[in-house]
Structures are given as C-alpha cells and as structure tokens.
Coordinates of C-alpha atoms in Angstrom, one line a residue:
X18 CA 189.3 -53.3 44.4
X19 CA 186.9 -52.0 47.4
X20 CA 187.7 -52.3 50.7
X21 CA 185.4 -53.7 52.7
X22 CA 185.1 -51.7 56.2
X23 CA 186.1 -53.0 59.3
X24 CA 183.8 -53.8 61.8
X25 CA 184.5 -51.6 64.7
X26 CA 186.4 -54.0 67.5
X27 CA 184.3 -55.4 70.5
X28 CA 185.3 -53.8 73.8
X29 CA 186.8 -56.2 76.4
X30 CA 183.2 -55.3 78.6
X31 CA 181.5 -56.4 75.6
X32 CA 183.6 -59.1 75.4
X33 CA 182.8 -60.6 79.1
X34 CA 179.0 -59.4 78.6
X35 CA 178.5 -61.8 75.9
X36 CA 180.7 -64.6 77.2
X37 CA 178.3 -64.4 80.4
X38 CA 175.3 -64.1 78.0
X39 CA 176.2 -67.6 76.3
X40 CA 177.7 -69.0 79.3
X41 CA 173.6 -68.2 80.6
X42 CA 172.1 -69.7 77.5
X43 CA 174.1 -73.0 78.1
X44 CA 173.2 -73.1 81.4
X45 CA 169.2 -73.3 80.6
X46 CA 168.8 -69.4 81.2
X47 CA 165.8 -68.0 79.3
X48 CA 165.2 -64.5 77.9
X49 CA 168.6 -63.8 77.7
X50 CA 169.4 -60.0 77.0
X51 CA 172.7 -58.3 76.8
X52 CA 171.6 -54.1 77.4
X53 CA 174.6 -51.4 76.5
X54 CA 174.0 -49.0 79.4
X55 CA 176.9 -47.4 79.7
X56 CA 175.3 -44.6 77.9
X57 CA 172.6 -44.1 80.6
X58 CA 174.8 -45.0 84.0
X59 CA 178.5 -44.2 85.0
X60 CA 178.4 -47.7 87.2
X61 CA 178.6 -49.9 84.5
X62 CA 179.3 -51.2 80.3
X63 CA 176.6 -53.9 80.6
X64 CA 173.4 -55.3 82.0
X65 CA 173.0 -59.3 80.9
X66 CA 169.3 -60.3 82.0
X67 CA 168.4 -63.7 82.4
X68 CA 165.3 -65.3 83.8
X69 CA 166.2 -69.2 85.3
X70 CA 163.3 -71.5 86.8
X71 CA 163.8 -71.2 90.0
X72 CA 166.1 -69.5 93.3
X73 CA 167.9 -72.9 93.0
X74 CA 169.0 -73.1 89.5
X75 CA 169.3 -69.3 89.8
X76 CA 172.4 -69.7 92.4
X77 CA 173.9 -72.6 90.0
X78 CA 173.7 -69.5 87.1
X79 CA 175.8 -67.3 89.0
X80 CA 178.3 -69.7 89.9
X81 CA 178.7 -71.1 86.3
X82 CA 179.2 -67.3 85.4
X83 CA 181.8 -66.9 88.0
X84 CA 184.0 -70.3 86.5
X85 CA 183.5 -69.0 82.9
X86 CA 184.6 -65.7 83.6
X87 CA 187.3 -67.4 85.5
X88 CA 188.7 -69.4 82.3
X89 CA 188.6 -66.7 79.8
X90 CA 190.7 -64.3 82.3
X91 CA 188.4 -61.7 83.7
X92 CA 187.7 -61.4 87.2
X93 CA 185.3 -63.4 89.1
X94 CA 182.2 -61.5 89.7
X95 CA 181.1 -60.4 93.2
X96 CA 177.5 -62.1 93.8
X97 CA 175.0 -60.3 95.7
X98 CA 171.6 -61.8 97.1
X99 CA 170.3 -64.9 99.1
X100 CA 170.9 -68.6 98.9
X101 CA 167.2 -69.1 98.0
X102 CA 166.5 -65.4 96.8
X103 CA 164.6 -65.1 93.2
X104 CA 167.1 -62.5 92.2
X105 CA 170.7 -62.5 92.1
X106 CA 173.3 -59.7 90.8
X107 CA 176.8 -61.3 89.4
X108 CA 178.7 -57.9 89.6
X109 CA 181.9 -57.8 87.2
X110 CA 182.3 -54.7 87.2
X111 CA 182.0 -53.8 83.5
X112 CA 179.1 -56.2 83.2
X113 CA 176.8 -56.7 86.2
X114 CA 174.3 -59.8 85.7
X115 CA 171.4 -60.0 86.5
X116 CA 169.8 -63.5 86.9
X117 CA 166.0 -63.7 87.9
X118 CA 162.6 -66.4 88.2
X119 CA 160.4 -65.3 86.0
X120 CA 158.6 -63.8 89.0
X121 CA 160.6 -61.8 89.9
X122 CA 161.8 -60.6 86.6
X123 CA 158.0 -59.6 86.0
X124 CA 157.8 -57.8 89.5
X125 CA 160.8 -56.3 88.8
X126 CA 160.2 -55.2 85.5
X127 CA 164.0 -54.6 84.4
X128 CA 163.6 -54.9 80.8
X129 CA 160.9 -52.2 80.9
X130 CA 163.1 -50.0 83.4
X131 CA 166.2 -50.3 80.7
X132 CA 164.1 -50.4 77.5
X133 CA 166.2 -47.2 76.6
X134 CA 169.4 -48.8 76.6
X135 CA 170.9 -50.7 73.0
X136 CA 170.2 -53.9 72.9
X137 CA 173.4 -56.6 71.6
X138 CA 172.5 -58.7 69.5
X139 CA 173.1 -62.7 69.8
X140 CA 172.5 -65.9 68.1
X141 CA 172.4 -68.7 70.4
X142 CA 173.5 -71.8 68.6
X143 CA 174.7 -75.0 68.6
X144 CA 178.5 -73.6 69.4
X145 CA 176.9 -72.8 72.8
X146 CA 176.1 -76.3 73.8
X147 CA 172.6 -76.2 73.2
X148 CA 171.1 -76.3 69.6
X149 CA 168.7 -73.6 69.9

C-alpha cells in the first residue's frame, strides 16, 4: 500500500489570511485575492485584496474583519484610513488587508504592484454564506 503524501500544514498567517479572505466574500467584497508576500517584504505573511462598492461599506468590511478575527482567536487588526476614505488597511500583523472601491483599487493598482507575489488559491462557496 502507497502512502499518499501529506499536504504540507497551513501556517497560522495563512490561516487568518484566508479566514479574512472568506470573512470578505461573505461580506459582499469583490475580487478577493489572498497574495503570499512574505517572500518579497519582511513586514508581512499576507496581502488579502478586496474591492467593496463604496467608502461606506468599505468601513463595515474592516470591522466585520476585526469581529471574525476576534472569534477564531487572533488579534484584532489595527485599521488605518478615514471614515469615508476609498481605501482602508486592516493591519494584523501577519496579514495586512487591504479593502478598496474599485476606484481606488484601479488608481492604486495593487494587484499589478504585487503581481510577483503567489497567489492562494480559494473557492468561495456556499460554506461561506453566499452560494457563489
């Protein structure tokens, strides 16, 4: 009989980074992306991008980020930005977040800054309270 080889365990930042990815995507975020670029900076495991619809429903992403990271243990992230700003930064240390309009993700131009970094993959299903 073969043994079948283990999958290599998920680190505790990858861990958080994809809680706060589906925590994003049940939230209504769009273009969700969860970048490994702890490779390419010393600051950080994770980037999560995620573009919301607006500055408002961009503050109520960051706050539903800080109660799910909250429930599963970690530490709640420190949020940086304006009430109304089009760009937030949930920073959790081993993940920062970073929760745009689609404005400002396109003036920003994040995902083309970090295309070098590895990209984790994720279904988003049903499980995460949306169906999609």
């Amino acid at each position: 009989m073969s043994k079948v080889p283990k999958k290599p365990a998920k680190s505790r930042s990858q861990e958080l980074a994809e809680l706060l990815a589906r925590t994003a995507h049940a939230q209504r975020g769009e273009h969700i992306r969860v970048l490994a670029v702890g490779p390419l900076v010393y600051i950080t495991d994770f980037f999560v991008l995620v573009t919301t619809k607006s500055a408002r429903q961009t503050r109520a992403m960051a706050d539903a980020l800080n109660a799910a990271a909250k429930e599963h243990g970690f530490h709640k992230g420190r949020v940086e930005g304006q009430y109304q700003s089009p760009w937030l930064l949930a920073d959790f240390g081993m993940v920062v977040v970073h929760v745009l309009t689609d404005e400002a993700r396109g003036f920003y131009a994040l995902d083309q800054l970090w295309a070098d970094a590895e990209e984790i993959d994720l279904e988003f299903g049903a499980a995460d309270g949306s169906g999609s």
